[in-house]
């Protein structure tokens, strides 16, 4: 796709490309989760894409395109009820086009400490940067008694739904700063018109009441990730500018670390003031002030900071020793997923020999260990690419092998290894080891 300065939102070829991307699902960030009845509509839209793109181009250029009201509906995602919004396919196309251009223009505006919704960045990158910062701090401070690090971890409550979008909101200042940099005044006006309609969206609630959103953006919309990145830009600038500190933000989850208690306390006050000014609130259950050391002792300078030996951020635990591990809850969830997979495989092979059942089970688990597989296991990307705590990886290897032995033998204890020893599961059945995979990856990296 072309650069923003040469690509107005009404560019016909650009709209054609957006339609093709959405219809063919070229990438996982296409922004379209089609319902059953919409698939035929999308095929028809793609078949007439030339005419559709031309019609949309003219309407957007003249600023006559108007979004239809988005209808709210409830879905259950991982046990939590969420409200999403169903919109027409034409609205999806126009919204996606505006989101792409707004995102491109904001890339140079984003802080280097922002890791959400950007190519080449993500939660894994943020966790690695935090680990590197802790490692550098430990190496730099030679006095063991002064190596402690004060860590502030915050999470904004209902961030996407709480951002003020009415006239005068800080958000519009940020958007105007970005979009006004374009050379073409007509293109700027057309893009702002579409962006405003995307954010201040007309909606119909579950109860059937019509209104215009004045706070938050529709969950699941293409424009929401860009808005979420932009609205805390002022906080990004303030916290990343603190000398000697570490700061990282992924969406509504951010963390700050500093070796000085006074600086950490002042930063905590800055965060609260910034949240109040932006009309946001911190989730109290996620508000954490920690004093991280090798032994987990409390700080004498800031007694309210909880003593800890590791920092939990974005689903990973970063230890003061520089290792990255998974929280116990995620390990239990991973093993539960493994148990379900083994059960399904064995149910398909009731009459096979024990060796054949064992090899088939381990082959299925090995496929689940591949991050690029369609049947990848839960948290496997973290285990393969982020977690480097060999002790934990060995423990997970043991738990997975034990689960295989238990389901093959019908026993629910370590006695299952008497019939199917750990070595047999590894060597004869071919079950991959997470520790071995991690060691090979590190060796390959070193050779490069």
PDB file of N, CA, C and O in Angstrom, residues 361-397:
ATOM      1  N   UNK A 361      -0.415 -40.210  20.344  1.00  0.00           N
ATOM      2  CA  UNK A 361      -0.647 -39.156  21.330  1.00  0.00           C
ATOM      3  C   UNK A 361       0.487 -38.150  21.328  1.00  0.00           C
ATOM      4  O   UNK A 361       0.258 -36.923  21.308  1.00  0.00           O
ATOM      5  N   UNK A 362       1.712 -38.627  21.346  1.00  0.00           N
ATOM      6  CA  UNK A 362       2.874 -37.725  21.374  1.00  0.00           C
ATOM      7  C   UNK A 362       3.010 -36.956  20.071  1.00  0.00           C
ATOM      8  O   UNK A 362       3.441 -35.789  20.076  1.00  0.00           O
ATOM      9  N   UNK A 363       2.652 -37.579  18.951  1.00  0.00           N
ATOM     10  CA  UNK A 363       2.687 -36.861  17.666  1.00  0.00           C
ATOM     11  C   UNK A 363       1.692 -35.704  17.678  1.00  0.00           C
ATOM     12  O   UNK A 363       1.991 -34.601  17.184  1.00  0.00           O
ATOM     13  N   UNK A 364       0.518 -35.920  18.255  1.00  0.00           N
ATOM     14  CA  UNK A 364      -0.485 -34.849  18.346  1.00  0.00           C
ATOM     15  C   UNK A 364       0.004 -33.720  19.248  1.00  0.00           C
ATOM     16  O   UNK A 364      -0.179 -32.534  18.937  1.00  0.00           O
ATOM     17  N   UNK A 365       0.648 -34.082  20.364  1.00  0.00           N
ATOM     18  CA  UNK A 365       1.177 -33.052  21.263  1.00  0.00           C
ATOM     19  C   UNK A 365       2.314 -32.288  20.595  1.00  0.00           C
ATOM     20  O   UNK A 365       2.444 -31.068  20.788  1.00  0.00           O
ATOM     21  N   UNK A 366       3.137 -32.977  19.813  1.00  0.00           N
ATOM     22  CA  UNK A 366       4.238 -32.298  19.120  1.00  0.00           C
ATOM     23  C   UNK A 366       3.712 -31.268  18.131  1.00  0.00           C
ATOM     24  O   UNK A 366       4.293 -30.192  17.969  1.00  0.00           O
ATOM     25  N   UNK A 367       2.593 -31.599  17.466  1.00  0.00           N
ATOM     26  CA  UNK A 367       1.991 -30.611  16.559  1.00  0.00           C
ATOM     27  C   UNK A 367       1.456 -29.417  17.352  1.00  0.00           C
ATOM     28  O   UNK A 367       1.521 -28.275  16.898  1.00  0.00           O
ATOM     29  N   UNK A 368       0.931 -29.687  18.529  1.00  0.00           N
ATOM     30  CA  UNK A 368       0.427 -28.596  19.374  1.00  0.00           C
ATOM     31  C   UNK A 368       1.558 -27.725  19.900  1.00  0.00           C
ATOM     32  O   UNK A 368       1.329 -26.577  20.297  1.00  0.00           O
ATOM     33  N   UNK A 369       2.791 -28.243  19.903  1.00  0.00           N
ATOM     34  CA  UNK A 369       3.956 -27.486  20.357  1.00  0.00           C
ATOM     35  C   UNK A 369       4.469 -26.512  19.296  1.00  0.00           C
ATOM     36  O   UNK A 369       5.334 -25.686  19.585  1.00  0.00           O
ATOM     37  N   UNK A 370       3.966 -26.616  18.064  1.00  0.00           N
ATOM     38  CA  UNK A 370       4.426 -25.747  16.982  1.00  0.00           C
ATOM     39  C   UNK A 370       3.631 -24.445  16.982  1.00  0.00           C
ATOM     40  O   UNK A 370       2.401 -24.467  16.920  1.00  0.00           O
ATOM     41  N   UNK A 371       4.325 -23.329  17.040  1.00  0.00           N
ATOM     42  CA  UNK A 371       3.638 -22.036  17.130  1.00  0.00           C
ATOM     43  C   UNK A 371       2.930 -21.646  15.841  1.00  0.00           C
ATOM     44  O   UNK A 371       2.006 -20.835  15.865  1.00  0.00           O
ATOM     45  N   UNK A 372       3.362 -22.204  14.704  1.00  0.00           N
ATOM     46  CA  UNK A 372       2.733 -21.862  13.426  1.00  0.00           C
ATOM     47  C   UNK A 372       1.676 -22.869  13.013  1.00  0.00           C
ATOM     48  O   UNK A 372       1.186 -22.851  11.884  1.00  0.00           O
ATOM     49  N   UNK A 373       1.317 -23.774  13.915  1.00  0.00           N
ATOM     50  CA  UNK A 373       0.324 -24.797  13.612  1.00  0.00           C
ATOM     51  C   UNK A 373      -1.077 -24.279  13.875  1.00  0.00           C
ATOM     52  O   UNK A 373      -1.298 -23.443  14.756  1.00  0.00           O
ATOM     53  N   UNK A 374      -2.042 -24.799  13.108  1.00  0.00           N
ATOM     54  CA  UNK A 374      -3.439 -24.420  13.316  1.00  0.00           C
ATOM     55  C   UNK A 374      -3.993 -25.004  14.611  1.00  0.00           C
ATOM     56  O   UNK A 374      -5.044 -24.586  15.086  1.00  0.00           O
ATOM     57  N   UNK A 375      -3.292 -26.004  15.165  1.00  0.00           N
ATOM     58  CA  UNK A 375      -3.740 -26.640  16.403  1.00  0.00           C
ATOM     59  C   UNK A 375      -2.766 -26.347  17.545  1.00  0.00           C
ATOM     60  O   UNK A 375      -2.576 -27.165  18.438  1.00  0.00           O
ATOM     61  N   UNK A 376      -2.147 -25.180  17.521  1.00  0.00           N
ATOM     62  CA  UNK A 376      -1.182 -24.818  18.561  1.00  0.00           C
ATOM     63  C   UNK A 376      -1.830 -24.855  19.937  1.00  0.00           C
ATOM     64  O   UNK A 376      -2.996 -24.482  20.104  1.00  0.00           O
ATOM     65  N   UNK A 377      -1.063 -25.294  20.927  1.00  0.00           N
ATOM     66  CA  UNK A 377      -1.561 -25.379  22.285  1.00  0.00           C
ATOM     67  C   UNK A 377      -1.642 -24.025  22.957  1.00  0.00           C
ATOM     68  O   UNK A 377      -1.048 -23.038  22.503  1.00  0.00           O
ATOM     69  N   UNK A 378      -2.369 -23.979  24.040  1.00  0.00           N
ATOM     70  CA  UNK A 378      -2.529 -22.739  24.813  1.00  0.00           C
ATOM     71  C   UNK A 378      -1.197 -22.333  25.423  1.00  0.00           C
ATOM     72  O   UNK A 378      -0.489 -23.159  26.004  1.00  0.00           O
ATOM     73  N   UNK A 379      -0.832 -21.060  25.260  1.00  0.00           N
ATOM     74  CA  UNK A 379       0.391 -20.460  25.804  1.00  0.00           C
ATOM     75  C   UNK A 379       1.670 -21.050  25.188  1.00  0.00           C
ATOM     76  O   UNK A 379       2.766 -20.824  25.701  1.00  0.00           O
ATOM     77  N   UNK A 380       1.545 -21.792  24.084  1.00  0.00           N
ATOM     78  CA  UNK A 380       2.737 -22.422  23.516  1.00  0.00           C
ATOM     79  C   UNK A 380       3.704 -21.382  22.954  1.00  0.00           C
ATOM     80  O   UNK A 380       4.919 -21.572  22.978  1.00  0.00           O
ATOM     81  N   UNK A 381       3.174 -20.270  22.467  1.00  0.00           N
ATOM     82  CA  UNK A 381       4.054 -19.218  21.944  1.00  0.00           C
ATOM     83  C   UNK A 381       4.928 -18.647  23.054  1.00  0.00           C
ATOM     84  O   UNK A 381       6.121 -18.391  22.858  1.00  0.00           O
ATOM     85  N   UNK A 382       4.342 -18.456  24.241  1.00  0.00           N
ATOM     86  CA  UNK A 382       5.122 -17.980  25.387  1.00  0.00           C
ATOM     87  C   UNK A 382       6.167 -19.009  25.796  1.00  0.00           C
ATOM     88  O   UNK A 382       7.328 -18.674  26.059  1.00  0.00           O
ATOM     89  N   UNK A 383       5.776 -20.268  25.838  1.00  0.00           N
ATOM     90  CA  UNK A 383       6.689 -21.325  26.286  1.00  0.00           C
ATOM     91  C   UNK A 383       7.837 -21.541  25.310  1.00  0.00           C
ATOM     92  O   UNK A 383       8.952 -21.868  25.720  1.00  0.00           O
ATOM     93  N   UNK A 384       7.568 -21.341  24.023  1.00  0.00           N
ATOM     94  CA  UNK A 384       8.616 -21.591  23.028  1.00  0.00           C
ATOM     95  C   UNK A 384       9.528 -20.392  22.814  1.00  0.00           C
ATOM     96  O   UNK A 384      10.707 -20.559  22.487  1.00  0.00           O
ATOM     97  N   UNK A 385       8.998 -19.173  22.974  1.00  0.00           N
ATOM     98  CA  UNK A 385       9.765 -17.991  22.568  1.00  0.00           C
ATOM     99  C   UNK A 385      10.085 -16.993  23.676  1.00  0.00           C
ATOM    100  O   UNK A 385      10.954 -16.134  23.488  1.00  0.00           O
ATOM    101  N   UNK A 386       9.410 -17.085  24.808  1.00  0.00           N
ATOM    102  CA  UNK A 386       9.619 -16.082  25.862  1.00  0.00           C
ATOM    103  C   UNK A 386      10.141 -16.711  27.150  1.00  0.00           C
ATOM    104  O   UNK A 386      11.137 -16.259  27.720  1.00  0.00           O
ATOM    105  N   UNK A 387       9.467 -17.738  27.627  1.00  0.00           N
ATOM    106  CA  UNK A 387       9.874 -18.385  28.878  1.00  0.00           C
ATOM    107  C   UNK A 387      11.243 -19.032  28.723  1.00  0.00           C
ATOM    108  O   UNK A 387      11.470 -19.815  27.804  1.00  0.00           O
ATOM    109  N   UNK A 388      12.167 -18.680  29.630  1.00  0.00           N
ATOM    110  CA  UNK A 388      13.522 -19.264  29.587  1.00  0.00           C
ATOM    111  C   UNK A 388      13.960 -19.813  30.940  1.00  0.00           C
ATOM    112  O   UNK A 388      15.139 -20.112  31.138  1.00  0.00           O
ATOM    113  N   UNK A 389      13.007 -19.952  31.866  1.00  0.00           N
ATOM    114  CA  UNK A 389      13.297 -20.558  33.159  1.00  0.00           C
ATOM    115  C   UNK A 389      13.367 -22.070  32.964  1.00  0.00           C
ATOM    116  O   UNK A 389      12.356 -22.762  32.902  1.00  0.00           O
ATOM    117  N   UNK A 390      14.603 -22.607  32.839  1.00  0.00           N
ATOM    118  CA  UNK A 390      14.779 -24.037  32.541  1.00  0.00           C
ATOM    119  C   UNK A 390      14.163 -24.927  33.622  1.00  0.00           C
ATOM    120  O   UNK A 390      13.650 -25.994  33.333  1.00  0.00           O
ATOM    121  N   UNK A 391      14.206 -24.466  34.843  1.00  0.00           N
ATOM    122  CA  UNK A 391      13.633 -25.256  35.933  1.00  0.00           C
ATOM    123  C   UNK A 391      12.134 -25.448  35.731  1.00  0.00           C
ATOM    124  O   UNK A 391      11.597 -26.550  35.889  1.00  0.00           O
ATOM    125  N   UNK A 392      11.440 -24.372  35.355  1.00  0.00           N
ATOM    126  CA  UNK A 392      10.008 -24.479  35.119  1.00  0.00           C
ATOM    127  C   UNK A 392       9.717 -25.304  33.876  1.00  0.00           C
ATOM    128  O   UNK A 392       8.785 -26.117  33.863  1.00  0.00           O
ATOM    129  N   UNK A 393      10.505 -25.124  32.820  1.00  0.00           N
ATOM    130  CA  UNK A 393      10.284 -25.886  31.597  1.00  0.00           C
ATOM    131  C   UNK A 393      10.462 -27.387  31.841  1.00  0.00           C
ATOM    132  O   UNK A 393       9.709 -28.208  31.306  1.00  0.00           O
ATOM    133  N   UNK A 394      11.466 -27.751  32.656  1.00  0.00           N
ATOM    134  CA  UNK A 394      11.655 -29.170  32.988  1.00  0.00           C
ATOM    135  C   UNK A 394      10.445 -29.705  33.760  1.00  0.00           C
ATOM    136  O   UNK A 394      10.015 -30.840  33.549  1.00  0.00           O
ATOM    137  N   UNK A 395       9.925 -28.880  34.661  1.00  0.00           N
ATOM    138  CA  UNK A 395       8.753 -29.290  35.444  1.00  0.00           C
ATOM    139  C   UNK A 395       7.548 -29.499  34.530  1.00  0.00           C
ATOM    140  O   UNK A 395       6.788 -30.476  34.692  1.00  0.00           O
ATOM    141  N   UNK A 396       7.359 -28.602  33.561  1.00  0.00           N
ATOM    142  CA  UNK A 396       6.247 -28.748  32.621  1.00  0.00           C
ATOM    143  C   UNK A 396       6.441 -29.997  31.762  1.00  0.00           C
ATOM    144  O   UNK A 396       5.485 -30.742  31.489  1.00  0.00           O
ATOM    145  N   UNK A 397       7.678 -30.250  31.317  1.00  0.00           N
ATOM    146  CA  UNK A 397       7.977 -31.477  30.574  1.00  0.00           C
ATOM    147  C   UNK A 397       7.562 -32.713  31.373  1.00  0.00           C
ATOM    148  O   UNK A 397       6.966 -33.656  30.844  1.00  0.00           O
TER     149      UNK A 397
END
